[in-house]
Short mmCIF file of C-alpha atoms and ligand atoms in Angstrom, two decimals:
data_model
loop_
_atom_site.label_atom_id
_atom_site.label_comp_id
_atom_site.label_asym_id
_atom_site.label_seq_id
_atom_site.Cartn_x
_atom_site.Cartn_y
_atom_site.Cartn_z
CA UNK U 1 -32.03 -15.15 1.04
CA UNK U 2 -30.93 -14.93 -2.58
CA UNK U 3 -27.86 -13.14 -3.22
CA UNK U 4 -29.47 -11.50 -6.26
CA UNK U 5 -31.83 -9.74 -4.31
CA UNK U 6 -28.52 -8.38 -2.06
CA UNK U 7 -27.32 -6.91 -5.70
CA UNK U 8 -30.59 -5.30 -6.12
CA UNK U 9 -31.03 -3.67 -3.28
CA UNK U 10 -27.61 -2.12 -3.51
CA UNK U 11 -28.29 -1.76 -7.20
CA UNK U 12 -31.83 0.47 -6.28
CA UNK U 13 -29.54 2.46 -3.14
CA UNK U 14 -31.42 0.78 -0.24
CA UNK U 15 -29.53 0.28 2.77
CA UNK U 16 -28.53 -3.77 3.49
CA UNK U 17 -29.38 -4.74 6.88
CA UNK U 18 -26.98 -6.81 9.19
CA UNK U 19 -28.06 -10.32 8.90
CA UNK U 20 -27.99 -9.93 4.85
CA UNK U 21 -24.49 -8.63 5.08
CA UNK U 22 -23.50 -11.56 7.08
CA UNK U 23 -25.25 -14.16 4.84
CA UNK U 24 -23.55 -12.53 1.62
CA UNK U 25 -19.79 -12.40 3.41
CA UNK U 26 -20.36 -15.91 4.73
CA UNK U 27 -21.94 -17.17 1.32
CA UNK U 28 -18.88 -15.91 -0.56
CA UNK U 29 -16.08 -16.96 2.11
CA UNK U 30 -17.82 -20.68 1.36
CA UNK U 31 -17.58 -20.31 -1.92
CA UNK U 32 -21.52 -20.18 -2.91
CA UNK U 33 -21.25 -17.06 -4.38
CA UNK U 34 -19.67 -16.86 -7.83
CA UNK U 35 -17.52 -14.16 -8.98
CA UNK U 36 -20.10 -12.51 -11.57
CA UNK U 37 -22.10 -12.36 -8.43
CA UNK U 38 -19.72 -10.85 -6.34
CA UNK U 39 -18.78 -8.46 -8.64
CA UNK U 40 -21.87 -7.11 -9.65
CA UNK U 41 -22.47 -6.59 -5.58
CA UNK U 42 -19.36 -4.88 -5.33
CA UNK U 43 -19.88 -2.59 -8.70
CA UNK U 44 -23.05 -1.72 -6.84
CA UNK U 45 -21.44 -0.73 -3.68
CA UNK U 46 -19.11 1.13 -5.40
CA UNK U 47 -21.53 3.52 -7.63
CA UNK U 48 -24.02 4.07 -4.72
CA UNK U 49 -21.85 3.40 -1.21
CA UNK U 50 -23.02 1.95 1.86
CA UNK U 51 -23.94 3.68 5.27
CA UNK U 52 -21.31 3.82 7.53
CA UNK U 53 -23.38 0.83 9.81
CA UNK U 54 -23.54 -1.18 6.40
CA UNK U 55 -19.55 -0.41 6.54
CA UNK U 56 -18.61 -1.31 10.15
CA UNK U 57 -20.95 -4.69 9.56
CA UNK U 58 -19.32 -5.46 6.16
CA UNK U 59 -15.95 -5.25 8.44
CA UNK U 60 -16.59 -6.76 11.35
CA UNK U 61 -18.58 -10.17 9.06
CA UNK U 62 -15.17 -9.82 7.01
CA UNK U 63 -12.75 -10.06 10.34
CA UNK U 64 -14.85 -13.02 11.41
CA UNK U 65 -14.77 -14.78 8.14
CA UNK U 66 -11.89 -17.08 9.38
CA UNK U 67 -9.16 -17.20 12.07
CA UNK U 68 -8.89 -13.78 14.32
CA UNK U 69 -5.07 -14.04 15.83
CA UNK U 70 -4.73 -13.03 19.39
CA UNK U 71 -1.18 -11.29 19.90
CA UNK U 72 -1.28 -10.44 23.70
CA UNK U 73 0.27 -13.82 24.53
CA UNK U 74 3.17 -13.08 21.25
CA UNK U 75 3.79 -9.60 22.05
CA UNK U 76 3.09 -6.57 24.50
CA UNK U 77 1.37 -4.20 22.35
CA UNK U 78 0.63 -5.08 19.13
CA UNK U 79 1.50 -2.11 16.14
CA UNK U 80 0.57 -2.39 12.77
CA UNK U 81 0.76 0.42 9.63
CA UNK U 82 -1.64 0.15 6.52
CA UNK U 83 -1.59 2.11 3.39
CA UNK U 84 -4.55 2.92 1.31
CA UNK U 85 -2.53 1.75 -2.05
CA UNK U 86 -0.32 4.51 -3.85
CA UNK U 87 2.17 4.87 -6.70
CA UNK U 88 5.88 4.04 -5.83
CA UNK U 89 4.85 3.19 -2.14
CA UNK U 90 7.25 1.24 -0.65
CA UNK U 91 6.99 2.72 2.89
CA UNK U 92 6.26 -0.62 4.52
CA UNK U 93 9.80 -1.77 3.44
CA UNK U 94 11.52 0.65 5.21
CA UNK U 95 8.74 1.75 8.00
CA UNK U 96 8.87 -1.82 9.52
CA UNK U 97 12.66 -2.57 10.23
CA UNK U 98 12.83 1.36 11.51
CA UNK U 99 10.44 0.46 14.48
CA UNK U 100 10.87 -2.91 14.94
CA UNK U 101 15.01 -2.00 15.67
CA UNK U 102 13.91 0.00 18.01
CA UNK U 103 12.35 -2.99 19.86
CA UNK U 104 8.78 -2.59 19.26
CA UNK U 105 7.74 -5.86 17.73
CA UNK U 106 6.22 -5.72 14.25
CA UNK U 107 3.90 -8.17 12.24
CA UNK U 108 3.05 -7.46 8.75
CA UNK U 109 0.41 -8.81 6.57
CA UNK U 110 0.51 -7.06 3.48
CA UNK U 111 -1.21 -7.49 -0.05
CA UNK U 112 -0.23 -7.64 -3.64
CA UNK U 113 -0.62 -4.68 -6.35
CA UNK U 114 -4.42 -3.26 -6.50
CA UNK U 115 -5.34 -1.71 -9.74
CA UNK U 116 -2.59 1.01 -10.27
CA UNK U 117 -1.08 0.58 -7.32
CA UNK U 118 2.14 -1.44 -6.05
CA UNK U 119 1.85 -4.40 -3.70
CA UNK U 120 4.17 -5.20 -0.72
CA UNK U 121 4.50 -8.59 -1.65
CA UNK U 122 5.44 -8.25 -5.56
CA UNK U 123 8.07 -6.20 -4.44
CA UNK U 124 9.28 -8.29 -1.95
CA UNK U 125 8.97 -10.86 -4.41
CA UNK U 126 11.75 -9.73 -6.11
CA UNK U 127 14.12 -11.06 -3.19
CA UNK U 128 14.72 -14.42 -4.25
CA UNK U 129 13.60 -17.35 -1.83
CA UNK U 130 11.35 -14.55 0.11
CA UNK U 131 8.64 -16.58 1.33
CA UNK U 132 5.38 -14.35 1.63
CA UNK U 133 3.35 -17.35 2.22
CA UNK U 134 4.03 -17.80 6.47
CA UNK U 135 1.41 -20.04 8.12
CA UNK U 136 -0.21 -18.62 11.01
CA UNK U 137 1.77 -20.40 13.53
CA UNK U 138 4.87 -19.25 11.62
CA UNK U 139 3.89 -15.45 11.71
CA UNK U 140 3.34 -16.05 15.48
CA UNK U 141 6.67 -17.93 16.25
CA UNK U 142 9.01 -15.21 13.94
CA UNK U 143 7.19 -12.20 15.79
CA UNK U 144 8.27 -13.27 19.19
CA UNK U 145 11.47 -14.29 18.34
CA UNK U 146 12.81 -12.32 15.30
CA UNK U 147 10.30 -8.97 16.37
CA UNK U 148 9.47 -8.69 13.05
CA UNK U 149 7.34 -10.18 10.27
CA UNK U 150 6.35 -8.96 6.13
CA UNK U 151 3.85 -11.87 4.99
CA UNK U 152 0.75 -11.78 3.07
CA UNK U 153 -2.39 -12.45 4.81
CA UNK U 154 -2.95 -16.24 5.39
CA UNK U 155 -5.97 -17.65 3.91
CA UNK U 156 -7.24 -18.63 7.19
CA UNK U 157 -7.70 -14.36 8.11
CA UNK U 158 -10.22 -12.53 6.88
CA UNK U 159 -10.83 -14.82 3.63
CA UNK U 160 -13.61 -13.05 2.73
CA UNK U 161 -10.84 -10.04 2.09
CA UNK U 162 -8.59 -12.18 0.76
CA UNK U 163 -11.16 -13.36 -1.91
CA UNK U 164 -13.07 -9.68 -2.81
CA UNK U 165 -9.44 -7.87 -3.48
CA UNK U 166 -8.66 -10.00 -6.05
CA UNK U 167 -12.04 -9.54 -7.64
CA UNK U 168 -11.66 -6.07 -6.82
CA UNK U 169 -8.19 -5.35 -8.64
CA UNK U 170 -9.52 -6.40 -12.50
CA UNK U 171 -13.23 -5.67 -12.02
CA UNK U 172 -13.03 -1.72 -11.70
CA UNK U 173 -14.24 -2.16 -7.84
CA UNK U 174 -10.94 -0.61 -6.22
CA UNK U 175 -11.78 3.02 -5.45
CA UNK U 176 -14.79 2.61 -3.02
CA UNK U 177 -14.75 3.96 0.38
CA UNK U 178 -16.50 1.11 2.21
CA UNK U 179 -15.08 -1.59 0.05
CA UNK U 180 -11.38 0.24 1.04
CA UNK U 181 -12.91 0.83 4.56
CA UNK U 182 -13.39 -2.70 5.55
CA UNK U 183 -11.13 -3.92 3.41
CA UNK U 184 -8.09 -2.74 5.33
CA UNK U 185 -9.75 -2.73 8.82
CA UNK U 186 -11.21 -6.43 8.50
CA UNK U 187 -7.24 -7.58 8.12
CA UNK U 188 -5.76 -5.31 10.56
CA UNK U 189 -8.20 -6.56 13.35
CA UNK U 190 -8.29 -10.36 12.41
CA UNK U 191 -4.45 -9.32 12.41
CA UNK U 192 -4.48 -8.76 16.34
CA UNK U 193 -3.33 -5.16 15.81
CA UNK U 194 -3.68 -3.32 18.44
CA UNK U 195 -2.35 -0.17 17.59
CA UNK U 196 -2.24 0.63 14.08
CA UNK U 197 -1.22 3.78 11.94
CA UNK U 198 -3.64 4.06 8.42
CA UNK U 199 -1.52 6.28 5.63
CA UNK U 200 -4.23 7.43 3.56
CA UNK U 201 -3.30 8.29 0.14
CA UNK U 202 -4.72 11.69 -1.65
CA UNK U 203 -4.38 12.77 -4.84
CA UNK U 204 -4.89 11.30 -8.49
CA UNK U 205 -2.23 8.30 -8.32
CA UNK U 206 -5.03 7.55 -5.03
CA UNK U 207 -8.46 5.98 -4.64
CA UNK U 208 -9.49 9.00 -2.93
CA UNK U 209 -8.61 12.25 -5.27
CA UNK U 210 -10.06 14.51 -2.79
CA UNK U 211 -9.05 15.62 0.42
CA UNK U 212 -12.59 15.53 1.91
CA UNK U 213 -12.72 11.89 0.39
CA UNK U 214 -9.74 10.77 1.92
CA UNK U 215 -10.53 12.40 5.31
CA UNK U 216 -13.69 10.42 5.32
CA UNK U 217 -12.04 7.28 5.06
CA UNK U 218 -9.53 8.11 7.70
CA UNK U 219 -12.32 8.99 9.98
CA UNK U 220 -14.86 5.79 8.88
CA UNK U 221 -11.30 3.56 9.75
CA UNK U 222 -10.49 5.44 13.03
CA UNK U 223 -13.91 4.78 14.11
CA UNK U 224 -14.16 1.28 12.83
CA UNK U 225 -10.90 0.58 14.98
CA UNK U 226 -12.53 2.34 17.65
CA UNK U 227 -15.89 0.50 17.75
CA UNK U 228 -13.62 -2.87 17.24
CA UNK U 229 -11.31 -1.66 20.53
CA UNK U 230 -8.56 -0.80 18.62
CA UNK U 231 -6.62 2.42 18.73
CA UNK U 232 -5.84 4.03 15.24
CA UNK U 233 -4.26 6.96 13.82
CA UNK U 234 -4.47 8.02 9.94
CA UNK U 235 -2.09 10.47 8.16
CA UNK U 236 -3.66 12.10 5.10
CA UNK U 237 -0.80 12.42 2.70
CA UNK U 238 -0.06 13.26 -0.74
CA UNK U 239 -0.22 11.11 -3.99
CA UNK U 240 -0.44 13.34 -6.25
CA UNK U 241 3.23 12.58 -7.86
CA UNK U 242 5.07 9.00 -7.10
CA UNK U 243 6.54 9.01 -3.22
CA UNK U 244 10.05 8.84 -4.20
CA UNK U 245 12.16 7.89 -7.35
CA UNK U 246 11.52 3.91 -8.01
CA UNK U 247 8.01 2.46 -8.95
CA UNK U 248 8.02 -1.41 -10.01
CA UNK U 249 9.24 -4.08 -7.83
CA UNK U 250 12.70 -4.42 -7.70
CA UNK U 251 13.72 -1.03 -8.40
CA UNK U 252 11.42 -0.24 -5.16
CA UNK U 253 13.40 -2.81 -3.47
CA UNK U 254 16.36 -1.20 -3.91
CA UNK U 255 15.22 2.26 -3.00
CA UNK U 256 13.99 0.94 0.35
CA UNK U 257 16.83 -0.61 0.48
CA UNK U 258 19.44 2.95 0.25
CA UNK U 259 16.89 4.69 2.42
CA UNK U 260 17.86 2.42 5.36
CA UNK U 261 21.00 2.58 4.60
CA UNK U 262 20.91 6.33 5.25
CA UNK U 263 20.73 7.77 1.46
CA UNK U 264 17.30 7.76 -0.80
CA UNK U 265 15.56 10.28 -2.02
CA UNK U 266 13.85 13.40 0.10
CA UNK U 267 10.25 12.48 0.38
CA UNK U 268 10.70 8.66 0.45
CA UNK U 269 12.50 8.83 4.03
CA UNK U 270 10.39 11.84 5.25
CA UNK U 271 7.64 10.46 4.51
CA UNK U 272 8.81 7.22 6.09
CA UNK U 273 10.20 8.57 9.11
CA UNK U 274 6.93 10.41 9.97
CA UNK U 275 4.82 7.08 9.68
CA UNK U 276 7.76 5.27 11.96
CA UNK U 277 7.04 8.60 14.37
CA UNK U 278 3.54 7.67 15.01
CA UNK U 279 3.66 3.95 15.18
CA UNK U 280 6.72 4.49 18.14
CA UNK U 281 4.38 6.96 19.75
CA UNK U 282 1.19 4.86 19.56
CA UNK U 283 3.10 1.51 20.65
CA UNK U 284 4.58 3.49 23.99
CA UNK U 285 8.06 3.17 23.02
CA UNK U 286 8.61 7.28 22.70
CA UNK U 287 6.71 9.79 24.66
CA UNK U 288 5.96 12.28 21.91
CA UNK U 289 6.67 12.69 18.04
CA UNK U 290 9.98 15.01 18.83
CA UNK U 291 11.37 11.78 20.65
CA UNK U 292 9.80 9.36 18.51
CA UNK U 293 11.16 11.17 15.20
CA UNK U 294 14.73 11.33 16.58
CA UNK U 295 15.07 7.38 17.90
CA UNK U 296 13.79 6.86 14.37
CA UNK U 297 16.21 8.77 12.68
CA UNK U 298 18.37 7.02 15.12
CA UNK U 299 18.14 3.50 13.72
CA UNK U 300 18.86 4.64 10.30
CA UNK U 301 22.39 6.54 11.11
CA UNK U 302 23.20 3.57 13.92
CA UNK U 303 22.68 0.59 10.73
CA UNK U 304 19.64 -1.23 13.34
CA UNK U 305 17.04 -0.58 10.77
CA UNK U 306 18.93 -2.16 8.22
CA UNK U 307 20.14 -4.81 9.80
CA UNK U 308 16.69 -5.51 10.84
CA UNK U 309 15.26 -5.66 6.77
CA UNK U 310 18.42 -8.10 6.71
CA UNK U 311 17.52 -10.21 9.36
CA UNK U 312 13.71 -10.17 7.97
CA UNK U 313 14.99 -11.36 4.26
CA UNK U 314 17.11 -14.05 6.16
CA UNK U 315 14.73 -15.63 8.15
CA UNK U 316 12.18 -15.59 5.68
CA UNK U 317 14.19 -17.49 3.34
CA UNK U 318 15.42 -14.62 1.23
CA UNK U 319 18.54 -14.64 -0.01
CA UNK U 320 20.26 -11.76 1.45
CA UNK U 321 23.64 -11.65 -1.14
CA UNK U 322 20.81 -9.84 -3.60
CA UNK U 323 19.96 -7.19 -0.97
CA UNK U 324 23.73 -6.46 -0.03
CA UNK U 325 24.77 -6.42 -3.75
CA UNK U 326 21.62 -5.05 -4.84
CA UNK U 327 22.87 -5.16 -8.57
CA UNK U 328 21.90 -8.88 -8.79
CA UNK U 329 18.25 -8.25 -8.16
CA UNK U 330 15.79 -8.88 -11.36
CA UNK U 331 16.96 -6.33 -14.06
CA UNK U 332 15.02 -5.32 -17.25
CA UNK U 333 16.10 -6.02 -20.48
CA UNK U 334 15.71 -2.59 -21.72
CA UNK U 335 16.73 0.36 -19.87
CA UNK U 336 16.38 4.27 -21.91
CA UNK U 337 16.77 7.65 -19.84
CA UNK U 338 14.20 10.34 -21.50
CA UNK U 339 15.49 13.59 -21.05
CA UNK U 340 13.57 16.91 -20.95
CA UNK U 341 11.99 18.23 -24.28
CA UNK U 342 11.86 21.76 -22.80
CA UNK U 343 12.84 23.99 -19.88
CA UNK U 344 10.40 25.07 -17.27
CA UNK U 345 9.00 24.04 -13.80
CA UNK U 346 6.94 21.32 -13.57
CA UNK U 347 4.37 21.52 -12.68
CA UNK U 348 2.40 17.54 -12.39
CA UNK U 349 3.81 14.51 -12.39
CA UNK U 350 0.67 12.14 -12.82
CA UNK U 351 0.83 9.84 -10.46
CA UNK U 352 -1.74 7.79 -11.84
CA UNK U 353 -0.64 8.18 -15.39
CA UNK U 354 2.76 6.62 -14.12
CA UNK U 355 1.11 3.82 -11.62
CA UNK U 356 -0.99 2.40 -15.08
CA UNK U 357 2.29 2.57 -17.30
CA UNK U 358 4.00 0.60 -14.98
CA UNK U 359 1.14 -2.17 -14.76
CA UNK U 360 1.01 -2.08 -18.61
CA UNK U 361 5.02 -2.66 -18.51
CA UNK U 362 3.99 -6.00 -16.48
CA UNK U 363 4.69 -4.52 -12.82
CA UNK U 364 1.65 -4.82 -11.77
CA UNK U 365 -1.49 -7.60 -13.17
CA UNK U 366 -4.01 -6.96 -15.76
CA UNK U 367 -6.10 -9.92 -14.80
CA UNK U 368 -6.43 -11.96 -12.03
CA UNK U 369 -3.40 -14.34 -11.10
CA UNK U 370 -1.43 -12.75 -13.60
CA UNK U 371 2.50 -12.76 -12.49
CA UNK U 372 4.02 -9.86 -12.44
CA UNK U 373 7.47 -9.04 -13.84
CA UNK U 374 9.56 -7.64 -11.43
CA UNK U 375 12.32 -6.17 -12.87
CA UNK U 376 10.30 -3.65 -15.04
CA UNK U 377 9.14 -0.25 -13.99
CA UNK U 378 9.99 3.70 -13.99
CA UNK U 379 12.32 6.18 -12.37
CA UNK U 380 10.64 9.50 -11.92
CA UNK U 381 13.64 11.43 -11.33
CA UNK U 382 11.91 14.98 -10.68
CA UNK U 383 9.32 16.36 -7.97
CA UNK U 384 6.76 18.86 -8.99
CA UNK U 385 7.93 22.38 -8.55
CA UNK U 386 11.48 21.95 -9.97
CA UNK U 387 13.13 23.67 -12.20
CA UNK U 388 14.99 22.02 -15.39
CA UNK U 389 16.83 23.03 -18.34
CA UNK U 390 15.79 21.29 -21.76
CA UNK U 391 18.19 17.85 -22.26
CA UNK U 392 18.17 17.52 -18.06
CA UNK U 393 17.29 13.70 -17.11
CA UNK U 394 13.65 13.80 -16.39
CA UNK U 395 12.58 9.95 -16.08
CA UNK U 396 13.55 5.85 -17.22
CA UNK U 397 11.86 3.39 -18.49
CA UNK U 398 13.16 -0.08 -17.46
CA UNK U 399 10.98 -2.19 -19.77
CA UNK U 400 10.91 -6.09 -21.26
CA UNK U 401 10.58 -5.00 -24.71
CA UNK U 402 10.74 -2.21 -27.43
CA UNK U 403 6.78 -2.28 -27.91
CA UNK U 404 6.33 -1.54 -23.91
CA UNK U 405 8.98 0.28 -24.09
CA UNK U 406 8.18 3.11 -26.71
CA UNK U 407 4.49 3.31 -24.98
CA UNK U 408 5.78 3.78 -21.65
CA UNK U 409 8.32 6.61 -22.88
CA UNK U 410 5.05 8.35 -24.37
CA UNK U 411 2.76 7.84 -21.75
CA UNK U 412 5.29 8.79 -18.57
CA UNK U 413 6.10 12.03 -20.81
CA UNK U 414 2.69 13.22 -21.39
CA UNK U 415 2.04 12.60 -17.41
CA UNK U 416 5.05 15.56 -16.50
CA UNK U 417 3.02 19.03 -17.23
CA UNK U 418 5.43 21.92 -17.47
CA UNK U 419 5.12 25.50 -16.22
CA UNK U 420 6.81 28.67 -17.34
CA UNK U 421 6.14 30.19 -13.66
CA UNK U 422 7.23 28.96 -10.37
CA UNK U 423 5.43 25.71 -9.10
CA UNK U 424 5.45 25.52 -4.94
CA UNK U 425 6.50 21.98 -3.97
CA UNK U 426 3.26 19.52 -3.04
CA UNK U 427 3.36 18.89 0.61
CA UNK U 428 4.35 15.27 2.21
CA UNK U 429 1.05 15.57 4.36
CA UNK U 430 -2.28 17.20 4.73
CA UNK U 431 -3.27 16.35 8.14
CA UNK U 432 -4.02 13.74 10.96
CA UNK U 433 -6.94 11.82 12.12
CA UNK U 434 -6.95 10.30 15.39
N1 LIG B 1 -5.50 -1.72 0.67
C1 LIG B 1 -6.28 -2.75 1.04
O1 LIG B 1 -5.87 -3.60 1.82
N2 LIG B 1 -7.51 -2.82 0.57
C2 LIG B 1 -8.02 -1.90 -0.27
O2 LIG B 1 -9.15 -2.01 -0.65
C3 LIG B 1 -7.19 -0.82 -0.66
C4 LIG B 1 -5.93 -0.76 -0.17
#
């Protein structure tokens, strides 16, 4: 079988069968399939989609690509949360040591920034001495003893993931609903998860802009968990404007950071608290989302959940003076509040618009294996639908230079869209899938 003829077929919209879908996923994992190869595959996946058998087989031959973990000996019921990749998403950072304080044990493998969107790991980068780089028998160990884990995915699970987002983020291969499909659902079963709560993003600063979009990738992922034994849930929520106030690394940090200690902003711990909700429903540690809601609300006004993202930094070599005095993280050298050019309601606050900016400030890579700065980034310090007077603080640039700078403060302003009328507020959520 010639790979070639795999990027044809896509290329002329005829469905791949099984066997060809293994050969290519094994080829690549093995490194016989270069990366102009697997990027012209993936191009062609993304303009013309796959079936949804072409998707479950593209995740199942990427779970089996290397190691699958087996949790039931590590833990009782294995919970894991995945987001689809948003702008100013740190909900993992917060999310994790909210359940896991409750006692439900919780291993993380996340992944770095995707195109526009912010990474786990970059931001938890920013903690110096975090070690995102656990070995498998290391993930296994801290999650039975410590109850909770943030790592990225080894490169013994789901390789064949590990190697196509890369290629993904700087080829233009991101927003594809079978690439994203099996993409997340290949590393959340080779993961062990049992249970595992999907927050799909919708809305410009998302890979899936439309609602129907982003429903069919919450249903194609329930159903991939399903045929795979797995039991999954998927929130549809909004991206439409940044979740919160921070986007770039450390200044996400530090939001997640007030949030469990009780403050941050409005939508960043709703929208937090509601993912915690379901994951303490679906791992059996509340009886129903009333209960759930308030023993998560719980470990935020008791100090558990932070004390949990304490003990995470600590025992995975972080150095936890930089998340009590949160001053000392990375800093940018430049730091300018824009203020308000006019009066009004506003009415958009592209998400997207502000997700790019921030990569082209250095938060997030242009190429592959670029690092990332992580002190650099943007403070969107409105929601759409309020009202301002001209000279009120609208949004910062915390940037490494005056050229960056000057283009970010353009770019971020021409992404806020004013109203003279009344905006209504977006909504946190559009629905569930389970
Ligand atoms: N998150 C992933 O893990 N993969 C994608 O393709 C998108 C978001």
């Amino acid at each position: 079988m010639r790979i070639v003829d795999l990027i044809v077929k896509k290329r002329d919209k005829q469905e791949l069968t099984t066997e060809e879908i293994n050969a290519f996923v094994e080829a690549y994992t093995i490194g016989e399939v270069p990366d102009y190869q697997a990027s012209a595959w993936a191009m062609a996946v993304l303009l013309n989609g796959m079936t949804s058998r072409e998707t479950t087989d593209l995740t199942l031959a990427m779970a089996n690509s290397g190691d699958t973990l087996d949790l039931s000996g590590v833990v009782e019921i294995a919970v894991d949360k995945h987001s689809t990749g948003g702008v100013g998403d740190k909900t993992t950072l917060a999310v994790e040591p909210i359940v896991a304080s409750t006692g439900l044990p919780v291993g993380k493998m996340s992944g770095r920034g995707l195109g526009f969107s912010g990474g786990t790991l970059d931001k938890m980068e920013s903690i110096p001495g975090y070690r995102t780089d656990l070995t498998e028998e290391e993930f296994l160990a801290q999650l039975k003893e410590v109850g909770v884990v943030l790592t990225g995915q080894t490169g013994e699970l789901a390789p064949a993931d590990g190697k196509l987002y890369g290629l993904r983020d700087v080829t233009g291969t991101v927003p594809s609903m079978p690439l994203i499909a099996s993409s997340i659902m290949s590393k959340k079963i080779a993961a062990g998860a049992q249970r595992i709560v999907l927050d799909v993003k919708v809305g410009v600063g998302a890979f899936m802009e439309t609602q129907e979009e982003a429903r069919e990738l919450a249903e194609i992922m329930v159903e991939i968990g399903r045929l795979a034994g797995r039991q999954a849930v998927a929130l549809i929520s909004d991206m439409n404007q940044p979740l919160g106030i921070a986007v770039g690394n450390a200044l996400e940090v530090v939001e997640a950071i007030e949030t469990l200690q009780g403050g941050g902003p409005y939508d960043f711990r709703e929208h937090s608290l509601e993912v915690a909700t379901h994951l303490l429903v679906l791992g059996g540690k509340a009886e129903n989302e009333e209960a759930a809601r308030q023993m998560a609300e719980e470990t935020i006004s008791s100090g558990a959940a932070w004390e949990k993202f304490r003990q995470l930094v600590e025992v995975q070599g972080g150095d936890v003076s930089y998340i009590d005095d949160p001053s000392k993280l990375p800093k940018a050298k430049l730091i300018e509040t824009v203020k308000a050019e006019r009066g009004g309601y506003l009415a958009e606050i592209n998400a997207r618009e502000v997700g790019e900016t921030a990569v082209t400030l250095g938060a997030g890579r242009q190429k592959k294996g670029d690092p990332v700065n992580h002190a650099v980034g943007i403070m969107i310090h409105r929601n759409v639908g309020d009202q301002l007077a001209a000279g009120d603080d609208l949004f910062e640039i915390h940037a490494g230079d005056e050229k960056t700078l000057q283009e970010a403060k353009q770019r971020v302003m021409a992404a806020h869209v004013w109203s003279d009328e009344a905006v209504e507020p977006l909504p946190l959520f559009y629905g569930v899938v389970k």
